[in-house]
Coordinates of C-alpha atoms in Angstrom, one line a residue:
X718 CA 97.2 141.0 107.7
X719 CA 95.0 138.4 106.1
X720 CA 96.9 135.9 104.6
X721 CA 94.3 137.0 101.2
X722 CA 96.0 141.1 101.5
X723 CA 99.2 139.2 100.1
X724 CA 99.8 140.6 96.2
X725 CA 102.0 142.3 93.5
X726 CA 103.3 144.5 96.3
X727 CA 107.4 144.6 98.1
X728 CA 106.9 142.5 100.9
X729 CA 109.4 144.5 103.2
X730 CA 107.1 147.1 102.2
X731 CA 104.0 145.8 103.2
X732 CA 105.7 145.2 106.2
X733 CA 108.5 148.1 106.6
X734 CA 105.9 150.0 109.3
X735 CA 105.2 147.0 111.1
X736 CA 108.7 145.6 112.1
X737 CA 110.0 150.0 113.4
X738 CA 113.0 148.0 113.7
X739 CA 116.0 149.3 110.9
X740 CA 118.2 145.8 111.5
X741 CA 114.9 143.5 110.6
X742 CA 114.0 145.9 107.9
X743 CA 117.4 144.9 106.6
X744 CA 117.3 141.3 107.3
X745 CA 114.1 141.2 105.1
X746 CA 115.6 142.5 102.6
X747 CA 118.4 140.3 102.4
X748 CA 115.9 137.7 102.4
X749 CA 113.5 139.2 99.4
X750 CA 116.9 139.2 97.4
X751 CA 117.1 136.5 98.0
X752 CA 114.7 134.8 95.8
X753 CA 111.9 133.9 98.5
X754 CA 108.4 132.9 98.2
X755 CA 106.3 135.8 99.2
X756 CA 103.8 134.1 101.4
X757 CA 107.3 132.5 103.1
X758 CA 108.5 136.3 103.2
X759 CA 105.6 137.6 104.5
X760 CA 106.0 134.3 107.5
X761 CA 109.0 135.2 108.3
X762 CA 107.1 138.9 108.8
X763 CA 104.8 138.1 110.6
X764 CA 107.2 136.7 112.7
X765 CA 109.6 138.3 113.9
X766 CA 106.7 141.5 114.5
X767 CA 105.7 139.9 116.3
X768 CA 108.1 138.8 118.0
X769 CA 109.8 143.0 118.0
X770 CA 106.2 143.5 119.7
X771 CA 106.3 141.5 122.7
X772 CA 109.8 142.6 123.2
X773 CA 108.8 146.2 123.3
X774 CA 106.2 145.2 125.5
X775 CA 108.5 143.9 128.0
X776 CA 111.0 146.8 128.5
X777 CA 113.5 144.4 126.6
X778 CA 116.0 145.8 123.5
X779 CA 115.4 143.2 121.4
X780 CA 119.5 143.4 120.0
X781 CA 120.8 141.7 123.2
X782 CA 117.8 140.0 123.5
X783 CA 118.8 136.7 125.1
X784 CA 118.1 133.0 125.5
X785 CA 115.2 133.8 129.0
X786 CA 113.5 136.2 127.2
X787 CA 112.2 134.2 124.3
X788 CA 111.5 131.4 126.3
X789 CA 109.3 134.0 127.8
X790 CA 107.9 134.6 123.7
X791 CA 107.3 131.1 123.3
X792 CA 105.2 130.7 126.7
X793 CA 103.5 134.1 126.0
X794 CA 103.2 132.0 122.4
X795 CA 101.6 128.8 123.8
X796 CA 99.4 130.6 125.8
X797 CA 97.4 133.1 123.6
X798 CA 93.4 132.1 122.9
X799 CA 93.1 129.8 120.4
X800 CA 91.5 130.4 117.5
X801 CA 89.8 126.6 117.9
X802 CA 88.4 128.0 121.6
X803 CA 90.7 127.8 124.9
X804 CA 88.9 123.8 126.8
X805 CA 91.7 122.6 125.3
X806 CA 94.8 122.4 127.5
X807 CA 97.4 120.8 125.4
X808 CA 100.4 122.7 123.4
X809 CA 99.1 121.9 120.0
X810 CA 95.1 121.6 120.4
X811 CA 93.9 124.2 122.1
X812 CA 95.6 127.4 124.2
X813 CA 97.9 129.0 122.4
X814 CA 99.0 128.6 118.6
X815 CA 99.8 125.6 116.8
X816 CA 102.5 123.8 117.5
X817 CA 103.5 124.3 113.9
X818 CA 102.6 128.5 113.7
X819 CA 105.1 128.0 117.1
X820 CA 107.6 126.9 115.4
X821 CA 107.2 129.0 112.0
X822 CA 108.1 131.9 114.2
X823 CA 110.4 131.0 115.8
X824 CA 112.9 129.6 113.0
X825 CA 111.1 133.3 112.1
X826 CA 113.3 135.2 114.7
X827 CA 116.3 132.9 114.8
X828 CA 116.9 133.3 111.1
X829 CA 116.7 137.2 112.2
X830 CA 119.5 136.5 115.0
X831 CA 122.3 134.8 112.6
X832 CA 121.6 137.9 110.2
X833 CA 123.2 139.6 113.3
X834 CA 125.2 137.8 114.0
X835 CA 126.9 137.8 110.5
X836 CA 127.0 141.8 110.5
X837 CA 128.6 141.0 114.2
X838 CA 126.0 142.7 116.2
X839 CA 125.4 139.5 118.2
X840 CA 127.8 136.6 118.5
X841 CA 125.7 134.0 120.0
X842 CA 121.8 133.2 118.5
X843 CA 119.8 133.3 121.6
X844 CA 116.5 130.7 119.8
X845 CA 118.0 127.1 119.8
X846 CA 118.0 124.8 117.5
X847 CA 119.3 121.2 117.1
X848 CA 122.4 120.6 115.9
X849 CA 125.4 117.9 115.9
X850 CA 127.4 117.3 118.8
X851 CA 131.8 117.0 118.4
X852 CA 132.4 113.1 119.1
X853 CA 129.1 111.4 119.0
X854 CA 129.0 110.3 115.4
X855 CA 125.8 110.1 113.2
X856 CA 123.2 109.6 115.1
X857 CA 124.6 111.5 118.2
X858 CA 122.4 113.2 120.1
X859 CA 121.3 117.1 119.8
X860 CA 121.3 120.0 121.5
X861 CA 117.0 120.5 121.3
X862 CA 115.5 123.3 120.7
X863 CA 112.7 125.9 123.2
X864 CA 110.4 123.5 121.9
X865 CA 108.5 119.7 121.6
X866 CA 108.0 119.9 117.7
X867 CA 105.5 117.7 116.7
X868 CA 104.4 115.8 113.8
X869 CA 101.0 115.3 112.7
X870 CA 99.5 113.5 109.9
X871 CA 96.9 115.5 108.2
X872 CA 93.4 114.9 108.2
X873 CA 91.5 113.4 105.1
X874 CA 87.8 112.7 104.9
X875 CA 86.4 108.8 105.0
X876 CA 84.6 108.4 101.3
X877 CA 81.0 109.1 103.6
X878 CA 82.2 112.7 103.9
X879 CA 83.7 112.9 100.6
X880 CA 80.4 111.9 99.6
X881 CA 78.4 114.6 101.7
X882 CA 80.8 117.8 100.3
X883 CA 79.8 116.8 96.7
X884 CA 76.9 116.2 97.1
X885 CA 76.9 119.8 99.1
X886 CA 79.0 121.3 95.9
X887 CA 76.3 119.2 93.7
X888 CA 74.4 122.4 93.2
X889 CA 77.7 125.5 93.3
X890 CA 78.2 127.5 89.9
X891 CA 79.9 125.2 87.0
X892 CA 83.2 128.0 88.2
X893 CA 83.4 126.5 91.7
X894 CA 82.4 122.7 90.6
X895 CA 85.5 122.8 87.9
X896 CA 87.9 124.8 90.3
X897 CA 86.7 121.8 93.5
X898 CA 87.5 119.1 91.1
X899 CA 91.0 120.1 89.6
X900 CA 92.2 120.5 93.2
X901 CA 91.7 117.1 93.8
X902 CA 92.3 116.0 90.3
X903 CA 95.3 118.0 90.2
X904 CA 97.2 117.9 93.6
X905 CA 96.8 122.1 93.7
X906 CA 97.9 124.3 96.2
X907 CA 95.3 126.8 96.7
X908 CA 97.3 129.9 94.8
X909 CA 98.5 127.3 92.6
X910 CA 94.8 126.8 91.1
X911 CA 93.9 130.1 91.8
X912 CA 96.4 131.5 89.1
X913 CA 96.0 130.1 86.9
X914 CA 95.8 131.9 83.0
X915 CA 93.7 129.7 80.2
X916 CA 97.6 129.4 78.8
X917 CA 98.0 127.2 81.7
X918 CA 95.6 124.2 80.5
X919 CA 96.4 122.0 77.3
X920 CA 93.2 120.8 77.0
X921 CA 94.5 118.6 73.9
X922 CA 96.8 116.3 76.3
X923 CA 95.1 117.6 78.9
X924 CA 98.1 118.5 81.3
X925 CA 98.3 121.6 83.3
X926 CA 101.8 123.9 83.5
X927 CA 102.1 124.8 87.4
X928 CA 104.0 128.4 86.9
X929 CA 106.9 128.8 89.5
X930 CA 105.7 132.1 90.4
X931 CA 102.7 130.6 91.8
X932 CA 104.1 127.6 93.5
X933 CA 105.8 127.5 97.7
X934 CA 108.9 126.3 96.7
X935 CA 109.6 127.7 93.2
X936 CA 109.2 124.4 91.6
X937 CA 107.8 124.6 88.5
X938 CA 105.4 121.0 87.4
X939 CA 103.6 120.3 84.1
X940 CA 100.8 118.2 86.4
X941 CA 97.7 115.8 83.8
X942 CA 93.6 116.0 84.6
X943 CA 91.4 113.2 84.2
X944 CA 88.6 113.1 81.5
X945 CA 85.8 113.9 84.5
X946 CA 89.0 117.5 85.4
X947 CA 87.9 118.0 81.6
X948 CA 84.5 117.8 80.9
X949 CA 84.0 120.7 83.8
X950 CA 86.8 122.0 81.6
X951 CA 85.0 122.6 78.8
X952 CA 81.5 123.2 80.6
X953 CA 83.7 126.2 82.4
X954 CA 84.9 127.9 79.8
X955 CA 81.6 127.8 77.4
X956 CA 79.8 129.8 81.0
X957 CA 83.4 131.7 81.4
X958 CA 83.6 133.3 77.5
X959 CA 79.9 134.4 78.8
X960 CA 81.6 136.7 81.6
X961 CA 85.4 137.7 79.8
X962 CA 86.8 136.4 76.6
X963 CA 89.2 138.4 77.5
X964 CA 92.6 135.4 77.9
X965 CA 94.3 135.8 81.2
X966 CA 92.6 134.8 84.9
X967 CA 91.6 131.4 84.9
X968 CA 88.9 131.4 87.1
X969 CA 86.8 134.6 87.5
X970 CA 84.9 136.5 89.8
X971 CA 80.8 136.2 88.5
X972 CA 79.9 139.2 91.3
X973 CA 78.1 142.1 90.4
X974 CA 80.7 144.3 92.3
X975 CA 84.0 142.9 90.5
X976 CA 82.9 140.6 88.0
X977 CA 86.0 139.0 85.2
X978 CA 88.3 140.1 87.3
X979 CA 91.2 137.0 88.6
X980 CA 88.8 135.5 91.8
X981 CA 91.8 135.9 94.5
X982 CA 92.8 133.0 96.7
X983 CA 91.3 134.2 99.9
X984 CA 87.6 133.9 97.5
X985 CA 88.0 130.9 97.1
X986 CA 89.0 130.2 100.8
X987 CA 86.0 131.2 101.6
X988 CA 83.3 128.8 99.1
X989 CA 84.8 126.1 100.4
X990 CA 84.6 126.4 103.7
X991 CA 81.0 127.0 103.2
X992 CA 81.3 124.0 101.4
X993 CA 82.3 122.8 104.9
X994 CA 80.2 124.4 107.0
X995 CA 77.2 122.9 105.0
X996 CA 78.1 119.2 105.3
X997 CA 78.9 119.1 108.8
X998 CA 83.2 118.9 108.3
X999 CA 84.3 121.8 109.4
X1000 CA 88.1 120.4 109.0
X1001 CA 87.4 120.4 105.7
X1002 CA 89.9 122.9 104.1
X1003 CA 91.2 124.0 100.5
X1004 CA 94.4 122.3 100.9
X1005 CA 91.8 118.7 102.2
X1006 CA 91.9 118.0 98.7
X1007 CA 95.2 118.1 97.7
X1008 CA 96.6 115.9 100.7
X1009 CA 93.5 113.6 99.7
X1010 CA 95.3 113.2 96.5
X1011 CA 98.3 112.7 97.2
X1012 CA 96.6 110.3 99.8
X1013 CA 94.6 108.3 97.3
X1014 CA 98.3 107.4 94.6
X1015 CA 99.9 106.4 97.6
X1016 CA 97.0 104.1 98.1
X1017 CA 97.5 103.2 93.8
X1018 CA 100.8 102.0 94.9
X1019 CA 101.8 104.9 93.2
X1020 CA 105.8 105.3 94.1
X1021 CA 107.2 108.3 96.7
X1022 CA 109.5 109.6 93.9
X1023 CA 106.7 109.9 91.4
X1024 CA 104.0 111.4 94.0
X1025 CA 107.1 113.9 94.9
X1026 CA 107.4 115.5 91.2
X1027 CA 103.7 115.0 91.0
X1028 CA 103.1 117.4 94.0
X1029 CA 106.5 119.6 93.5
X1030 CA 108.4 118.3 96.7
X1031 CA 111.4 119.2 96.3
X1032 CA 112.0 117.1 99.7
X1033 CA 110.7 113.4 99.1
X1034 CA 110.4 113.8 103.3
X1035 CA 107.5 115.7 102.8
X1036 CA 106.0 112.8 101.0
X1037 CA 106.2 110.0 103.6
X1038 CA 103.6 112.0 105.3
X1039 CA 101.1 110.3 102.3
X1040 CA 103.0 106.9 102.2
X1041 CA 102.7 106.9 106.3
X1042 CA 98.9 108.5 105.5
X1043 CA 98.0 105.9 103.7
X1044 CA 98.2 102.8 105.2
X1045 CA 100.3 101.6 102.4
X1046 CA 103.7 100.6 104.5
X1047 CA 101.3 98.4 107.6
X1048 CA 98.9 96.4 104.8
X1049 CA 101.9 95.3 102.5
X1050 CA 104.1 94.2 106.4
X1051 CA 100.3 92.4 107.3
X1052 CA 100.3 91.0 103.5
X1053 CA 104.3 89.9 104.3
X1054 CA 103.4 88.1 108.2
X1055 CA 100.2 86.2 106.8
X1056 CA 101.7 84.1 104.2
X1057 CA 104.9 83.2 107.0
X1058 CA 104.6 82.5 111.0
X1059 CA 101.5 85.1 112.1
X1060 CA 99.5 83.4 109.0
X1061 CA 100.6 79.8 110.6
X1062 CA 99.1 80.9 113.9
X1063 CA 96.7 82.2 112.7
X1064 CA 95.3 79.2 110.9
X1065 CA 95.7 76.8 113.8
X1066 CA 93.7 79.3 115.8
X1067 CA 91.7 79.0 113.1
X1068 CA 91.2 75.1 113.1
X1069 CA 91.2 74.9 116.9
X1070 CA 88.6 77.7 118.0
X1071 CA 86.4 78.2 115.5

């Protein structure tokens, strides 16, 4: 099932035929009732369905599976062919799924077993988790999970690479150019961009209302956009009226088959992928525009809480990666060092050696 297949249909209804397990279906129904975002529910369901499929293949009853069974599942995930090729042997880059994907699937299986424990079906959870050890106080040792967690900073293009992408996008339709500009300018996620409605744009104040149902973490926000995006918006709305004068989805299809229908996130991903390959930037994705925007805000000196509010992050730990990526903290430390003893020693070197 592709990520672009996510629609209005209930997640449980979509996955019921893939789980083949009443306890897992009941758990997913409980998660849906808690109001989790559809994309999160689909990710959880995909992870649990994958684990149940392995149990079925190996003749393991998932209700009685132990830590060895879960470890075998992890080993299977790390040895599967990777979509980027099988010529790299590190756990997070060649053979096997990406580390973040494996962690996500383990979280889903862990939550399933938490549910089974609460229902009295099991006593112990076979999926390891880091937890506080009594007597160790704060900063004490933690029990390790089944898999080391890698924290990789997101990739962002250099200025030259960014200009290469813009050169390729120069001849795109006004819709694609406006979407590209707005995604960067407002730091929007793919779904937030594609699901914008005509009423979400306030051209008088140059702001966008990001509705709660389109966000990843159910956190609505209002974000500004620049005069550049404002000019693209004026040009696009004039073009859009030639396709449809109806209010509703802001970005609509221009194809004969789906003319004036709402553009899907999957379609936008294909547009960006095409542009990225033409620009020689296979790493570039729809989310790269958001990464670049937030990093640029950090470079410009925005405080972390302001960036978090702009991005719609609940936790500033997520925002901190953009501070690291901008190199701002290291640059400030270097400036302070240059004003102290390190700078004095460098001046001594300059006086002596140059």
